[in-house]
CSV table of C-alpha atoms and ligand atoms in Angstrom, one decimal:
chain,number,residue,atom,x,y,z
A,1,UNK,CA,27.9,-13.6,21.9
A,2,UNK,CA,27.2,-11.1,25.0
A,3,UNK,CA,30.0,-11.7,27.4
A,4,UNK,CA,29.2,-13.3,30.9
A,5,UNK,CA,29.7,-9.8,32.4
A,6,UNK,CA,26.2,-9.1,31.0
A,7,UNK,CA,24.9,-12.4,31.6
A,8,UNK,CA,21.5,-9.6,32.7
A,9,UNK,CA,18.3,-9.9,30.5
A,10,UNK,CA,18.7,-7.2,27.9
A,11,UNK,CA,15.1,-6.7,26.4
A,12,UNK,CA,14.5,-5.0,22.9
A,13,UNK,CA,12.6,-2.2,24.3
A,14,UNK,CA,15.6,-1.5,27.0
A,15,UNK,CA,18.3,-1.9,24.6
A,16,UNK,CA,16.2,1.0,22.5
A,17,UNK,CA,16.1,3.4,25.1
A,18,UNK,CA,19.5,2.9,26.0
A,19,UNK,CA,20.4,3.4,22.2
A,20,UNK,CA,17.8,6.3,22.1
A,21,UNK,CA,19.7,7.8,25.3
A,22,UNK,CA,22.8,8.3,23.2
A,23,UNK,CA,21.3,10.8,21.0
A,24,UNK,CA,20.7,13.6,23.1
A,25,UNK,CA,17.9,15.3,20.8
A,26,UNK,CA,15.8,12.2,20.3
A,27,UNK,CA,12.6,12.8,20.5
A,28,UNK,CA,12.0,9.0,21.0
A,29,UNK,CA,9.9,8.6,17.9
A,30,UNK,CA,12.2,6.1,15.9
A,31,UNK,CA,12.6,4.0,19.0
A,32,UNK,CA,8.7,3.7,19.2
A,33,UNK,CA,8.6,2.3,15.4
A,34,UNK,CA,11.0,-0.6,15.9
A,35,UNK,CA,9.4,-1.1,19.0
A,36,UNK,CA,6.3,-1.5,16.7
A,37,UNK,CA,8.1,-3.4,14.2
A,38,UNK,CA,9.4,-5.7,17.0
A,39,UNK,CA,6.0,-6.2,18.4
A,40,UNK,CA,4.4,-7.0,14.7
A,41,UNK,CA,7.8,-9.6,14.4
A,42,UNK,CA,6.7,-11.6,17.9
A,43,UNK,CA,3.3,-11.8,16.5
A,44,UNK,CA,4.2,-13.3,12.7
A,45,UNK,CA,6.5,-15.7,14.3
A,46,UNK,CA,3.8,-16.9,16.7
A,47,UNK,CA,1.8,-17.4,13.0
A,48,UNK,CA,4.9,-19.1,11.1
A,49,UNK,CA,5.4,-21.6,13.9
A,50,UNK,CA,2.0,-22.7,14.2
A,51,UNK,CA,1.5,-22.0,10.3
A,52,UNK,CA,1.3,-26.1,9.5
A,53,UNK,CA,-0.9,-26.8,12.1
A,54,UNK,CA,-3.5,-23.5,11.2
A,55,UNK,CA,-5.0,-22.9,7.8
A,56,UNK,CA,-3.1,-20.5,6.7
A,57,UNK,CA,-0.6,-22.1,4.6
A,58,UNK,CA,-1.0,-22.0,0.6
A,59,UNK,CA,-2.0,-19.2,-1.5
A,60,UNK,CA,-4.9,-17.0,-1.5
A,61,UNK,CA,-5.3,-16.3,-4.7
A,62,UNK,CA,-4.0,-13.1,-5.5
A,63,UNK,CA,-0.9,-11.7,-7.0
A,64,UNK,CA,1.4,-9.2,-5.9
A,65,UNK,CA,3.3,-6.3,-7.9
A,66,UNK,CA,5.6,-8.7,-9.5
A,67,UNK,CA,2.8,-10.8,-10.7
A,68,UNK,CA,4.0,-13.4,-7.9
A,69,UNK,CA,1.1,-15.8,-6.5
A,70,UNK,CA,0.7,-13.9,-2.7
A,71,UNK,CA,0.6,-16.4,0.5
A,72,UNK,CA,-1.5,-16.2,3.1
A,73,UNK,CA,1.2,-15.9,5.5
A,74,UNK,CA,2.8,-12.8,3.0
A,75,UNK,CA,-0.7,-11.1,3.9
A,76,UNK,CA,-1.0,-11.8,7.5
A,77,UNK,CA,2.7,-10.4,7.8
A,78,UNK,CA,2.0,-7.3,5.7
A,79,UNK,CA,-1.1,-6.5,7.5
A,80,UNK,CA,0.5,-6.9,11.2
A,81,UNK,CA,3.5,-4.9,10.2
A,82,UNK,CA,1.4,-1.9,8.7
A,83,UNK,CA,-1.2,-1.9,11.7
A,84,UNK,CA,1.6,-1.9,14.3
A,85,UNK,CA,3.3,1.1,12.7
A,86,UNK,CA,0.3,2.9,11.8
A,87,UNK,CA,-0.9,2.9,15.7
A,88,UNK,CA,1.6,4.8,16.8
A,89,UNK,CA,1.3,8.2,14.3
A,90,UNK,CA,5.1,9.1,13.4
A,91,UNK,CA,5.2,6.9,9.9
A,92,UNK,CA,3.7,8.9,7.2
A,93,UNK,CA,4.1,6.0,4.2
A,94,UNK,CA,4.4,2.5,4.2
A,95,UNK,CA,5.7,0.5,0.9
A,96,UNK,CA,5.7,-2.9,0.6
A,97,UNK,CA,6.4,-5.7,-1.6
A,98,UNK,CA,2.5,-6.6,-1.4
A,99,UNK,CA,1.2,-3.7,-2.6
A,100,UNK,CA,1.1,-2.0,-5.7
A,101,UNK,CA,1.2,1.7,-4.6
A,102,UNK,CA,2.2,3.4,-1.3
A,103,UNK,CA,0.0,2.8,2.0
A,104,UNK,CA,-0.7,6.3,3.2
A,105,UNK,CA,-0.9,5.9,6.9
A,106,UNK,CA,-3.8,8.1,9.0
A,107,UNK,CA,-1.2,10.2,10.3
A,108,UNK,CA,-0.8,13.1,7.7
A,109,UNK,CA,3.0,14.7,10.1
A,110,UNK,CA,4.6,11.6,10.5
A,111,UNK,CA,7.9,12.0,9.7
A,112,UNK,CA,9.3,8.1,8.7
A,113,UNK,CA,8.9,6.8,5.2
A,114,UNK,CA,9.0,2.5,6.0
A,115,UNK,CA,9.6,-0.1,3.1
A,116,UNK,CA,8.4,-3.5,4.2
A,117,UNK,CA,9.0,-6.8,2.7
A,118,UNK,CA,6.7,-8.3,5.2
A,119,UNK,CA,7.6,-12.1,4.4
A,120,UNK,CA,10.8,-12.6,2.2
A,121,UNK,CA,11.6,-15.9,0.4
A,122,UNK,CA,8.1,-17.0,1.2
A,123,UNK,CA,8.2,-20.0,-1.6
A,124,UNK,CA,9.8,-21.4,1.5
A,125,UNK,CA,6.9,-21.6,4.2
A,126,UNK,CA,5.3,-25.0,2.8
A,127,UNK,CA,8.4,-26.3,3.0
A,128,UNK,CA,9.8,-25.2,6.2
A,129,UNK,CA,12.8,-23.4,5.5
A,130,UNK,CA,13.2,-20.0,6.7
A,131,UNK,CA,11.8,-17.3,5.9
A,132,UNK,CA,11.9,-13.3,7.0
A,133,UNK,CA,10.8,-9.8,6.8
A,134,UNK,CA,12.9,-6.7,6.3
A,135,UNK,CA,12.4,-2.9,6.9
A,136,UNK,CA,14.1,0.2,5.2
A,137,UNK,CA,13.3,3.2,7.4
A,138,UNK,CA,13.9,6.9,5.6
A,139,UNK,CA,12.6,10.0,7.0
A,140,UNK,CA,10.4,12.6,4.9
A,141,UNK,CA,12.3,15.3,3.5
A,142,UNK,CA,11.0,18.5,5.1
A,143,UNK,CA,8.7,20.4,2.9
A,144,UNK,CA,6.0,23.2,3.4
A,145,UNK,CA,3.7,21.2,1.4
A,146,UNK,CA,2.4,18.6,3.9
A,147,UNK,CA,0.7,16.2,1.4
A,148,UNK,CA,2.6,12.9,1.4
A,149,UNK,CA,4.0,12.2,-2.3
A,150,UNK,CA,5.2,9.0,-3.6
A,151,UNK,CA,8.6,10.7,-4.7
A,152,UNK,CA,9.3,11.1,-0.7
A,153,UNK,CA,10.2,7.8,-1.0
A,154,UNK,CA,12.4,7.7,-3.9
A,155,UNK,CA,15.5,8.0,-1.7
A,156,UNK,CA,19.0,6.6,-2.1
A,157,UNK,CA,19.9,3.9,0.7
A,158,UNK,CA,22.7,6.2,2.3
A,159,UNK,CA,19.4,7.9,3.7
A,160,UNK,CA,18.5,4.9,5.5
A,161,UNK,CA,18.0,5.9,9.3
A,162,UNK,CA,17.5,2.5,10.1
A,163,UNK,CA,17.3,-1.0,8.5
A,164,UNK,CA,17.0,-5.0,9.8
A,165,UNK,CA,15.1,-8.2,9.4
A,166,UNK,CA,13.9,-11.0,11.1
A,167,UNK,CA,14.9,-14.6,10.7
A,168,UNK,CA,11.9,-17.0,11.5
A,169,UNK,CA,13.9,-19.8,11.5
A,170,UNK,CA,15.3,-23.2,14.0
A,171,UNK,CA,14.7,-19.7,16.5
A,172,UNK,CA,13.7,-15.8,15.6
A,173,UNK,CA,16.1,-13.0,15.8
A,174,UNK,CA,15.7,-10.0,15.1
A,175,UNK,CA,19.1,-7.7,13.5
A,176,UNK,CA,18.9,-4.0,13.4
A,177,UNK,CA,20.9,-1.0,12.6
A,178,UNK,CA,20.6,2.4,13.1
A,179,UNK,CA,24.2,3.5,11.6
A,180,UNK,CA,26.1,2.7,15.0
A,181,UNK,CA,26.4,-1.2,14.5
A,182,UNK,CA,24.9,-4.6,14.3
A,183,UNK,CA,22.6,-5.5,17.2
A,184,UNK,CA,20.6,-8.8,17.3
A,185,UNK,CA,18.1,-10.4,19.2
A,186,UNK,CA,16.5,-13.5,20.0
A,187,UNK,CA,13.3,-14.2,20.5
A,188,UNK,CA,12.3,-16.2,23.7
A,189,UNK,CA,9.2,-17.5,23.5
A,190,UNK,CA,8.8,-18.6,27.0
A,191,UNK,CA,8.7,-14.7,28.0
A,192,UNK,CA,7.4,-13.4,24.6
A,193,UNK,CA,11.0,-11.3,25.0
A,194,UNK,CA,13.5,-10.6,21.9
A,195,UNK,CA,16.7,-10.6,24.0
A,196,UNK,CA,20.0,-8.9,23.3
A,197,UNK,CA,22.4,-11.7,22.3
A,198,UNK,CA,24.9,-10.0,20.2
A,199,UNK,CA,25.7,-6.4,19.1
A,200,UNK,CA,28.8,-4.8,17.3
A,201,UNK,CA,29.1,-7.5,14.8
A,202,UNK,CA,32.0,-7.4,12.5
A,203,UNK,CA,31.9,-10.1,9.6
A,204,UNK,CA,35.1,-11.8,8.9
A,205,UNK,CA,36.6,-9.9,6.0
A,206,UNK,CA,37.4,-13.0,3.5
A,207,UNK,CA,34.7,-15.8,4.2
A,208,UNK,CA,34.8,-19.2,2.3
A,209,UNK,CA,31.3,-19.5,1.4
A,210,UNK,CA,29.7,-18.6,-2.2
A,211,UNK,CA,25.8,-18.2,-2.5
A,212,UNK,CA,24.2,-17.9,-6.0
A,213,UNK,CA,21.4,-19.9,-7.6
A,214,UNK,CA,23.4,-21.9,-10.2
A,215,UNK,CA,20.5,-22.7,-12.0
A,216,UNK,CA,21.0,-19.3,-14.3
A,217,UNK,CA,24.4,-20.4,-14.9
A,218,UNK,CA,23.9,-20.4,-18.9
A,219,UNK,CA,23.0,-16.5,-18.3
A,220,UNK,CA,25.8,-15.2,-16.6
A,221,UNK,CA,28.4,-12.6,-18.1
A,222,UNK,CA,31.5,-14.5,-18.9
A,223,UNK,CA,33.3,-12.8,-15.3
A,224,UNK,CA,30.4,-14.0,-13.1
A,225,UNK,CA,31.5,-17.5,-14.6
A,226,UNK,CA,34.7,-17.4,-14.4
A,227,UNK,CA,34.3,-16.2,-10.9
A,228,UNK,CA,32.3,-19.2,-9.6
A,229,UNK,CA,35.2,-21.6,-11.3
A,230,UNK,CA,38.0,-19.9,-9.5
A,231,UNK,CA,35.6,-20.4,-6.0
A,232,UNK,CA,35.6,-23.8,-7.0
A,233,UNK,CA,39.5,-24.2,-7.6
A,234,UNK,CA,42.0,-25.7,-5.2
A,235,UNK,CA,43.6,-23.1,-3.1
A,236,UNK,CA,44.9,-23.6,0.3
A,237,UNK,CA,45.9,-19.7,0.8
A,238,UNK,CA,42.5,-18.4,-0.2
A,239,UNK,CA,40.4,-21.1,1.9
A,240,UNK,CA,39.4,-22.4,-2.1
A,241,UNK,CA,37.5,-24.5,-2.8
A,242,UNK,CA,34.8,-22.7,-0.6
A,243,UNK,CA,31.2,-24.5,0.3
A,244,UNK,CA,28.4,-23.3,-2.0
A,245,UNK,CA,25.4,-22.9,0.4
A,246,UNK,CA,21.9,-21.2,-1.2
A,247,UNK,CA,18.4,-21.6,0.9
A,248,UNK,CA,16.6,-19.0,-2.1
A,249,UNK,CA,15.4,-17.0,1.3
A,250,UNK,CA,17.7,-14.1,0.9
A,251,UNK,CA,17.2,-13.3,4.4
A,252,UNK,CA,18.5,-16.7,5.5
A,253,UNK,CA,20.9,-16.5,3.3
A,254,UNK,CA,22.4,-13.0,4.3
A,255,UNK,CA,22.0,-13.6,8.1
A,256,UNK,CA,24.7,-17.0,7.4
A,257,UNK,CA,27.3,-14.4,5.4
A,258,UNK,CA,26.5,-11.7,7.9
A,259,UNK,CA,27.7,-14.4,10.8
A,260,UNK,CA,30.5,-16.5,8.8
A,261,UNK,CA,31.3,-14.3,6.3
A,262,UNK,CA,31.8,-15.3,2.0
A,263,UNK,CA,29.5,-13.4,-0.5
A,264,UNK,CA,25.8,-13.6,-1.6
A,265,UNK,CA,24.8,-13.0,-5.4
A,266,UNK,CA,22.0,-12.2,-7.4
A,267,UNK,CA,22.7,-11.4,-10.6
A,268,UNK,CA,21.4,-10.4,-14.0
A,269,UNK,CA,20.0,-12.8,-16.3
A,270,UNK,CA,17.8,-13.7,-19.2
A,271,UNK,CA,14.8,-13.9,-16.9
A,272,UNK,CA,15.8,-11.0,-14.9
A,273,UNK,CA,17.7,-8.4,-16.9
A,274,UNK,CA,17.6,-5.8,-14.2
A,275,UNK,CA,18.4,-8.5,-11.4
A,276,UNK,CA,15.4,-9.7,-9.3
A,277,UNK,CA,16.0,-8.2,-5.7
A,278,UNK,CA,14.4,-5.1,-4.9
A,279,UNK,CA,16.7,-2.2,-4.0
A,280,UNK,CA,14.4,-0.5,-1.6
A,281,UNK,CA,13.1,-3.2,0.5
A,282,UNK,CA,15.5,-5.8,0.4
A,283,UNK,CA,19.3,-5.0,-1.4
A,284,UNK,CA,19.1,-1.0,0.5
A,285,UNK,CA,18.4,-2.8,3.9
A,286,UNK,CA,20.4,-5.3,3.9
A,287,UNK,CA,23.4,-3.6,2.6
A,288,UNK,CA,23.1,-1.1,5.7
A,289,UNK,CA,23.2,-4.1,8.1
A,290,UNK,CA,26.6,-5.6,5.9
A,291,UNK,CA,28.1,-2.5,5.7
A,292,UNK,CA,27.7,-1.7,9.3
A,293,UNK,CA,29.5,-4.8,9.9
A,294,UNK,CA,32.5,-4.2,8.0
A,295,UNK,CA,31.3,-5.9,4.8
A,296,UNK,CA,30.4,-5.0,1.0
A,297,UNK,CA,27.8,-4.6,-1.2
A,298,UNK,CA,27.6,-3.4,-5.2
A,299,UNK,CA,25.4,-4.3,-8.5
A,300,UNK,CA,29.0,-5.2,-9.3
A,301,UNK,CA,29.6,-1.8,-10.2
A,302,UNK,CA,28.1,0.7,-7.9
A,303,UNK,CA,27.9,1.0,-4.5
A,304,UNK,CA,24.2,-0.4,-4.2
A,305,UNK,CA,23.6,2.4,-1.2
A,306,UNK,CA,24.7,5.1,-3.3
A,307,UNK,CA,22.0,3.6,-6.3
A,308,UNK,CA,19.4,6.7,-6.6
A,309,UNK,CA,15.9,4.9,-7.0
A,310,UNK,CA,13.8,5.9,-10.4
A,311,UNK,CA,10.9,4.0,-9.0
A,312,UNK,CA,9.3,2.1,-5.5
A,313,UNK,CA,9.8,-1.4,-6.7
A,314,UNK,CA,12.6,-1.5,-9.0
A,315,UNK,CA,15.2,-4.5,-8.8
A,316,UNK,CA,18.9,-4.9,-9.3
A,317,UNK,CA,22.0,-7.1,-9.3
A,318,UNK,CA,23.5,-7.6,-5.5
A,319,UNK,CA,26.8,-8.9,-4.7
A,320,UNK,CA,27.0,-8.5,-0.9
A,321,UNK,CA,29.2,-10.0,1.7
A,322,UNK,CA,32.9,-10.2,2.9
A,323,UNK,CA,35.0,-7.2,1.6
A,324,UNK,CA,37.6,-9.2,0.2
A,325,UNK,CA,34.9,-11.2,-1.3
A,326,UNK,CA,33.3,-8.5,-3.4
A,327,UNK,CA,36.4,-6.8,-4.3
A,328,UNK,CA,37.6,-10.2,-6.2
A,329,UNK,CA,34.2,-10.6,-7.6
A,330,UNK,CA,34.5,-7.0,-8.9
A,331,UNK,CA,37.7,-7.7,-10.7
A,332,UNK,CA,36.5,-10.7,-12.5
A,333,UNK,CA,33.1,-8.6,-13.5
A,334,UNK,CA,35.3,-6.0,-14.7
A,335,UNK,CA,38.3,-7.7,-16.3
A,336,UNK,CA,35.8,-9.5,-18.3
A,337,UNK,CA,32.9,-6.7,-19.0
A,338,UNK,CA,32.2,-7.2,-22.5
A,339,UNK,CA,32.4,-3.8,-24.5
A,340,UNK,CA,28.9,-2.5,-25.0
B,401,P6P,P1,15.5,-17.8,-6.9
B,401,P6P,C1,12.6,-15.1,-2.5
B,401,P6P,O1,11.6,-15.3,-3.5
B,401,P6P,C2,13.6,-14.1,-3.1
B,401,P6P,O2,13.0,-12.9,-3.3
B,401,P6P,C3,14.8,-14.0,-2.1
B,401,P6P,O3,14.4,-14.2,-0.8
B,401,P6P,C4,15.7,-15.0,-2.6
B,401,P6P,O4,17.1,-14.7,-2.3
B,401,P6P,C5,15.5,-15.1,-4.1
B,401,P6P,O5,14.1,-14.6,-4.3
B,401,P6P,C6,15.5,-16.5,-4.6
B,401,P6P,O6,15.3,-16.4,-6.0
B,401,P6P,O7,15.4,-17.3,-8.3
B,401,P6P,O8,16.9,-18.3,-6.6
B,401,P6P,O9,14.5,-18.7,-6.5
């Protein structure tokens, strides 16, 4: 938590200008497009808190890129967070989980490339469990050709200049990154403020929590299995058994390892031989924030950072959390690969 010292009100938008102060050439324009993104965030909580009362619960009949049935609430989220950063004239490309190409924004120079899932783990909302939306933020190689091309985008997630997600959950925060640590916020709703209430997180580096959907357990390679026994096995010095703890809203589930530490996994299976997390707007992202706070995060063979994208919406394996975690989970996958 902030210590008492600062027991002062530190806004978003201050705690951006401060951070943009520490970068002696900024020209201010990345701290106006999280301001955006924070402004689009106060405005989709306002909608998920009142979402049972309003109409707009339910689907709306359309699908998105994966063929999933779209929400109303996936739309209203998509359409706020692409308004708010195409106001202000630095993002050139949006791409987002809800729709099939890239947006091209009006402003032709902008110089940020933003991947949006505007409303993660959204078979939640009719049930109340939290939900969120995470941003990948690159920036456009420079080219004499200004025409903005799809393969801009097609960037590894070491070229990440910023990343986060907001939780809209018991109360909204709001996590970011720009490479120098963890910052998060909390929105108070009584001042339509997000507030600085941590920053320089560092996840403990062994946690005793596993999160995978056990349901695919018949799919699993034989070290994923043997993995999940040995969380489940009596071991005082390792903390074992851990607690198994999976709300299926990956941003939900990341924030709790982010804050107590284990190891989130998504892996391969029969239904989803490639993994069913995107790497661009959801695994780059959220590996940025874990990794800035000391933690881990591979498709249990590569670093999923260092992954170099063949396409927008392409999906992997994640196993992200604790250090210690993923290194053990590694050396299960590994001891146990079968030969191909
Ligand atoms: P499953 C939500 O649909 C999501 O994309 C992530 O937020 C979540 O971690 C995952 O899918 C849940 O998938 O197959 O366990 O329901």
């Amino acid at each position: 938590m902030v210590s008492t010292k600062e027991s002062r009100l530190v806004t978003l938008e201050e705690y951006i200008i401060q951070s943009q102060n520490r970068f002696p050439g900024a020209t201010g324009e990345l701290s106006q497009l999280l301001r955006d993104i924070g402004l689009a965030a106060k405005i989709i909580s306002r909608e998920v808190n009142k979402a049972g009362i309003t109409n707009i619960l339910g689907y709306d009949g359309s699908t998105n890129v994966h063929g999933e049935s779209v929400k109303k609430l996936d739309l209203f989220a998509d359409q706020q967070l692409i308004s708010a950063l195409d106001r202000s004239l630095i993002t050139c490309m949006v791409i987002s989980e809800e729709n099939d190409g890239v947006v091209k924004l009006g402003s032709k120079g902008g110089k940020y490339i933003v991947y949006l899932d505007p409303l993660d783990g959204s078979s939640n909302i009719d049930v109340n469990v939290s939900i969120g939306s995470i941003f990948s933020v690159y920036m456009r190689e420079p080219r004499f050709d200004p025409a903005v091309r799809e393969e801009d985008a097609l960037q590894a997630g070491v070229r990440q200049v910023a990343a986060g997600y907001v939780l809209y959950g018991s109360s909204t925060i709001l996590a970011y990154t720009t490479g120098l640590g963890v910052s998060i916020f909390t929105l108070d709703p009584s001042i339509g403020e997000f507030i600085l209430s941590d920053r320089g997180i560092k996840m403990p580096e062994h946690g005793a929590i596993y999160s995978i959907n056990e349901g695919s357990y018949n799919s699993w390679d034989e070290g994923l299995k043997k993995y999940i026994k040995y969380c489940q096995e009596e071991d005082s010095e390792t903390n074992r058994p851990y607690s198994a703890r999976y709300i299926g809203s990956m941003v939900a589930d990341i924030h709790r390892t982010l804050i107590k530490g284990g190891i989130f996994i998504y892996p391969h299976s029969k239904r989803y031989p490639k993994g069913k997390l995107r790497l661009m707007y959801e695994c780059n992202p959220l590996s940025f924030i874990i990794e800035q706070a000391g933690g881990m995060a591979t498709d249990g063979q590569t670093r999923i950072m260092e992954l170099q994208p063949k396409a927008i919406h392409e999906q992997t394996p994640i196993y992200i959390g604790s250090k210690k975690n993923v290194q053990t989970v590694m050396e299960f996958l590994e001891e146990h690969a079968t030969v191909e």
